Amino acid sequence: QVLGDRNGDITHLGERECSVQRRFQKLVEIAPAPALTESLRRQIFDAAMRLAKSAQYTNLGTFEFLVDTSTQPRQPFVFIEANARLQVEHTVTEAVTGVDLVQAQIRLAGGDTLYDLGLNKAQAITPHGYAIQARVSMESISAGGEVVPTAGTLLAYEMPSGPGIRTDGFGYAGYKTSSSFDALLVKVIGHAADSHPAAAATRILRALSELRIEGVSTNIDLLRNIIKHPDFLTGGAHTRWFDEQIA
């Protein structure tokens, strides 16, 4: 997560791990990435900062990299693209840094500097614990793994709460959804200050269990199974992992 201001100053707020995806659409995200070594993490940070600096990047952006997990990679990582916008998974970065990224991008666009935001290089932010986000969508999944978006009238829409739990969404009993729009209904975020991501996983699993949505089919059970899978917290998930594990 990169930020730049009008003076040419660049900083970052750490990384997110977004490998669990289906058809290039992310399902579950975590920050920071549990399986990165500190050395590789620093190399990726340095590459992102150099790219942003050379492009005179301003405002928020996500610089994406693909890590080679083979035994002896020729290159440990490669650059994919820069997304010049706020991403759906910005919530996990907000949780572990305490920085409101929506407010930050508006202030940077208005002319404030990183110093004004308290994000200058002299005050580098260290992530606090781990945060996991699950994207709850209206969909049904066949036995063969085919995904079909669903729509209908919500009969119940009750969000979980408690320490370290955040939900970003909209709905109420009686709300009529439409298949003309994205099937994403709510983002559930679990954060814990522990030094291992298992505590954050426990919190978000509880939250997903307490989340009550009726009237439409959702992928809540699928999300819980992903987070409970032993590969998820140990870095075993890769960009084709979901397709291989869909059963």
Short mmCIF file of C-alpha atoms in Angstrom, two decimals:
data_model
loop_
_atom_site.label_atom_id
_atom_site.label_comp_id
_atom_site.label_asym_id
_atom_site.label_seq_id
_atom_site.Cartn_x
_atom_site.Cartn_y
_atom_site.Cartn_z
CA GLN A 1 0.00 0.00 0.00
CA VAL A 2 1.82 3.09 -1.31
CA LEU A 3 1.11 6.76 -0.63
CA GLY A 4 2.64 9.77 -2.35
CA ASP A 5 2.18 13.51 -1.97
CA ARG A 6 2.58 16.64 -4.14
CA ASN A 7 6.12 17.21 -2.83
CA GLY A 8 7.30 13.92 -4.30
CA ASP A 9 7.55 12.14 -0.95
CA ILE A 10 6.63 8.45 -0.95
CA THR A 11 5.83 6.05 1.87
CA HIS A 12 4.10 2.72 2.33
CA LEU A 13 1.84 0.96 4.85
CA GLY A 14 3.03 -2.59 4.38
CA GLU A 15 1.70 -5.47 2.33
CA ARG A 16 -1.43 -7.58 1.93
CA GLU A 17 -1.60 -11.25 0.90
CA CYS A 18 -4.36 -11.72 -1.69
CA SER A 19 -3.58 -15.08 -3.31
CA VAL A 20 -6.91 -16.74 -2.45
CA GLN A 21 -8.92 -15.81 -5.52
CA ARG A 22 -11.34 -17.23 -8.02
CA ARG A 23 -11.31 -16.09 -11.65
CA PHE A 24 -8.93 -13.31 -10.61
CA GLN A 25 -11.47 -12.11 -8.03
CA LYS A 26 -10.16 -12.08 -4.46
CA LEU A 27 -12.08 -13.96 -1.78
CA VAL A 28 -10.07 -13.64 1.45
CA GLU A 29 -7.20 -11.24 2.21
CA ILE A 30 -4.77 -10.97 5.11
CA ALA A 31 -2.29 -8.36 6.32
CA PRO A 32 0.58 -8.65 6.77
CA ALA A 33 1.50 -11.67 4.61
CA PRO A 34 2.21 -14.53 7.07
CA ALA A 35 4.72 -16.46 4.92
CA LEU A 36 7.04 -13.69 3.71
CA THR A 37 10.55 -13.67 5.13
CA GLU A 38 11.67 -10.31 6.46
CA SER A 39 14.36 -10.12 3.78
CA LEU A 40 11.91 -10.71 0.93
CA ARG A 41 9.41 -8.32 2.46
CA ARG A 42 12.03 -5.54 2.54
CA GLN A 43 13.03 -6.23 -1.07
CA ILE A 44 9.41 -5.90 -2.19
CA PHE A 45 8.97 -2.69 -0.19
CA ASP A 46 12.10 -1.23 -1.76
CA ALA A 47 10.95 -2.16 -5.27
CA ALA A 48 7.53 -0.59 -4.73
CA MET A 49 9.05 2.60 -3.35
CA ARG A 50 11.52 2.88 -6.26
CA LEU A 51 8.73 2.41 -8.80
CA ALA A 52 6.50 4.97 -7.12
CA LYS A 53 9.33 7.47 -6.82
CA SER A 54 10.38 7.11 -10.47
CA ALA A 55 6.76 7.58 -11.62
CA GLN A 56 6.29 10.60 -9.32
CA TYR A 57 3.29 8.78 -7.89
CA THR A 58 0.73 10.78 -5.91
CA ASN A 59 -2.16 9.73 -3.67
CA LEU A 60 -2.95 6.07 -2.84
CA GLY A 61 -1.95 3.06 -4.90
CA THR A 62 -1.36 -0.65 -4.59
CA PHE A 63 1.77 -2.03 -6.22
CA GLU A 64 1.25 -5.73 -6.86
CA PHE A 65 3.93 -8.41 -7.00
CA LEU A 66 3.95 -12.14 -7.66
CA VAL A 67 6.24 -14.23 -5.43
CA ASP A 68 7.91 -17.36 -6.81
CA THR A 69 7.65 -20.07 -4.15
CA SER A 70 9.69 -22.71 -6.01
CA THR A 71 12.79 -24.12 -4.32
CA GLN A 72 15.37 -22.14 -6.29
CA PRO A 73 13.59 -19.30 -8.10
CA ARG A 74 15.54 -17.40 -10.75
CA GLN A 75 13.81 -14.26 -9.48
CA PRO A 76 12.21 -14.27 -6.02
CA PHE A 77 9.41 -11.94 -7.14
CA VAL A 78 8.19 -9.97 -10.16
CA PHE A 79 6.15 -6.80 -10.56
CA ILE A 80 2.60 -7.25 -11.94
CA GLU A 81 0.88 -3.87 -11.94
CA ALA A 82 0.03 -0.73 -10.02
CA ASN A 83 -3.61 -0.11 -9.11
CA ALA A 84 -4.05 3.64 -8.88
CA ARG A 85 -7.02 3.50 -6.54
CA LEU A 86 -8.31 2.41 -3.17
CA GLN A 87 -8.84 -1.36 -3.22
CA VAL A 88 -11.65 -3.42 -1.71
CA GLU A 89 -9.22 -5.03 0.74
CA HIS A 90 -7.90 -1.72 2.11
CA THR A 91 -9.67 -2.56 5.39
CA VAL A 92 -7.02 -5.03 6.54
CA THR A 93 -4.30 -2.41 6.13
CA GLU A 94 -6.42 0.05 8.09
CA ALA A 95 -6.85 -2.52 10.87
CA VAL A 96 -3.14 -3.25 11.36
CA THR A 97 -1.91 0.34 10.90
CA GLY A 98 -4.73 2.44 12.36
CA VAL A 99 -4.65 4.70 9.29
CA ASP A 100 -7.96 5.70 7.67
CA LEU A 101 -7.07 5.24 4.00
CA VAL A 102 -10.29 6.80 2.70
CA GLN A 103 -9.55 9.98 4.64
CA ALA A 104 -5.87 9.85 3.65
CA GLN A 105 -6.61 9.76 -0.09
CA ILE A 106 -9.03 12.67 0.18
CA ARG A 107 -6.53 14.76 2.14
CA LEU A 108 -3.70 13.94 -0.28
CA ALA A 109 -5.93 14.90 -3.22
CA GLY A 110 -6.69 18.16 -1.42
CA GLY A 111 -3.01 19.02 -1.18
CA ASP A 112 -1.99 17.73 2.25
CA THR A 113 1.47 16.18 2.53
CA LEU A 114 2.53 12.92 4.13
CA TYR A 115 3.94 15.04 6.96
CA ASP A 116 0.50 16.62 7.45
CA LEU A 117 -0.95 13.11 7.71
CA GLY A 118 1.74 11.99 10.15
CA LEU A 119 3.01 9.50 7.59
CA ASN A 120 6.39 10.95 6.72
CA LYS A 121 9.36 8.59 6.53
CA ALA A 122 10.60 9.54 10.00
CA GLN A 123 7.40 8.04 11.42
CA ALA A 124 7.25 4.69 9.61
CA ILE A 125 4.31 2.61 10.79
CA THR A 126 4.81 -0.96 11.97
CA PRO A 127 1.80 -3.30 11.50
CA HIS A 128 0.04 -4.18 14.74
CA GLY A 129 -1.02 -7.82 14.71
CA TYR A 130 -2.92 -9.44 11.83
CA ALA A 131 -6.19 -8.70 10.07
CA ILE A 132 -8.26 -10.92 7.76
CA GLN A 133 -11.05 -9.84 5.42
CA ALA A 134 -13.69 -12.15 3.93
CA ARG A 135 -15.91 -11.04 1.05
CA VAL A 136 -19.45 -12.29 1.63
CA SER A 137 -21.24 -12.50 -1.71
CA MET A 138 -24.71 -13.54 -2.83
CA GLU A 139 -24.08 -16.73 -4.76
CA SER A 140 -24.75 -20.45 -4.91
CA ILE A 141 -22.13 -23.09 -5.71
CA SER A 142 -22.90 -26.39 -7.42
CA ALA A 143 -21.24 -29.70 -6.55
CA GLY A 144 -19.00 -29.22 -9.59
CA GLY A 145 -17.82 -25.85 -8.38
CA GLU A 146 -19.89 -23.68 -10.70
CA VAL A 147 -20.72 -20.31 -9.14
CA VAL A 148 -24.05 -18.63 -9.88
CA PRO A 149 -24.82 -15.11 -8.59
CA THR A 150 -28.11 -14.91 -6.70
CA ALA A 151 -30.52 -12.13 -5.88
CA GLY A 152 -33.72 -11.73 -3.92
CA THR A 153 -35.21 -10.04 -0.89
CA LEU A 154 -33.28 -10.11 2.36
CA LEU A 155 -35.36 -11.66 5.13
CA ALA A 156 -32.66 -11.13 7.77
CA TYR A 157 -29.50 -9.02 7.85
CA GLU A 158 -27.78 -9.15 11.24
CA MET A 159 -24.10 -8.24 11.54
CA PRO A 160 -21.63 -9.66 14.10
CA SER A 161 -19.88 -7.43 16.60
CA GLY A 162 -17.28 -7.58 19.34
CA PRO A 163 -13.60 -6.73 19.84
CA GLY A 164 -11.60 -6.66 16.63
CA ILE A 165 -14.63 -7.14 14.35
CA ARG A 166 -15.62 -4.74 11.57
CA THR A 167 -18.24 -5.09 8.86
CA ASP A 168 -18.55 -2.92 5.73
CA GLY A 169 -21.83 -3.48 3.93
CA PHE A 170 -25.42 -2.46 3.49
CA GLY A 171 -28.70 -4.27 3.94
CA TYR A 172 -31.82 -4.68 6.04
CA ALA A 173 -34.76 -7.07 6.28
CA GLY A 174 -36.97 -6.37 3.30
CA TYR A 175 -34.16 -5.00 1.11
CA LYS A 176 -34.54 -6.20 -2.50
CA THR A 177 -31.19 -6.98 -4.13
CA SER A 178 -30.50 -7.02 -7.87
CA SER A 179 -28.46 -9.32 -10.10
CA SER A 180 -27.59 -6.26 -12.23
CA PHE A 181 -24.88 -5.30 -9.74
CA ASP A 182 -21.86 -6.95 -8.11
CA ALA A 183 -22.84 -9.83 -5.84
CA LEU A 184 -20.64 -8.58 -2.96
CA LEU A 185 -22.92 -7.91 0.01
CA VAL A 186 -20.66 -7.30 3.01
CA LYS A 187 -16.99 -7.41 3.96
CA VAL A 188 -16.22 -8.96 7.35
CA ILE A 189 -12.89 -8.07 8.94
CA GLY A 190 -11.28 -9.70 11.97
CA HIS A 191 -8.23 -8.15 13.66
CA ALA A 192 -6.13 -9.32 16.60
CA ALA A 193 -2.95 -7.81 18.02
CA ASP A 194 -1.26 -11.21 18.45
CA SER A 195 2.03 -12.00 16.73
CA HIS A 196 0.45 -15.01 14.95
CA PRO A 197 -2.51 -14.81 12.53
CA ALA A 198 -4.40 -17.63 14.25
CA ALA A 199 -6.03 -15.20 16.70
CA ALA A 200 -7.38 -13.06 13.86
CA ALA A 201 -8.63 -16.22 12.15
CA THR A 202 -10.47 -17.27 15.31
CA ARG A 203 -12.17 -13.88 15.51
CA ILE A 204 -13.31 -13.77 11.91
CA LEU A 205 -14.53 -17.37 12.01
CA ARG A 206 -16.67 -16.50 15.01
CA ALA A 207 -17.94 -13.39 13.23
CA LEU A 208 -18.85 -15.36 10.09
CA SER A 209 -20.68 -17.89 12.27
CA GLU A 210 -22.70 -15.10 13.91
CA LEU A 211 -23.43 -13.31 10.64
CA ARG A 212 -27.12 -13.88 9.78
CA ILE A 213 -28.28 -13.34 6.22
CA GLU A 214 -31.51 -14.96 5.04
CA GLY A 215 -33.47 -14.73 1.81
CA VAL A 216 -30.50 -15.17 -0.53
CA SER A 217 -27.78 -17.79 -0.87
CA THR A 218 -24.31 -16.69 0.24
CA ASN A 219 -20.74 -18.02 0.26
CA ILE A 220 -20.31 -17.77 4.06
CA ASP A 221 -19.64 -21.50 4.52
CA LEU A 222 -17.10 -21.44 1.69
CA LEU A 223 -15.25 -18.51 3.30
CA ARG A 224 -15.13 -20.27 6.66
CA ASN A 225 -13.71 -23.42 5.04
CA ILE A 226 -11.01 -21.38 3.31
CA ILE A 227 -9.92 -19.71 6.54
CA LYS A 228 -9.96 -23.03 8.44
CA HIS A 229 -7.82 -24.75 5.81
CA PRO A 230 -4.26 -25.39 7.11
CA ASP A 231 -2.72 -23.84 3.99
CA PHE A 232 -4.31 -20.44 4.56
CA LEU A 233 -2.32 -19.26 7.58
CA THR A 234 0.90 -21.04 6.68
CA GLY A 235 1.48 -19.52 3.25
CA GLY A 236 0.45 -22.65 1.34
CA ALA A 237 -2.18 -20.79 -0.70
CA HIS A 238 -1.22 -19.52 -4.14
CA THR A 239 -3.11 -17.89 -7.02
CA ARG A 240 -4.37 -21.26 -8.34
CA TRP A 241 -4.87 -22.77 -4.89
CA PHE A 242 -8.63 -22.21 -4.76
CA ASP A 243 -9.20 -23.94 -8.10
CA GLU A 244 -7.20 -26.93 -6.87
CA GLN A 245 -9.02 -27.09 -3.51
CA ILE A 246 -12.58 -26.21 -4.56
CA ALA A 247 -13.93 -29.67 -3.67
#
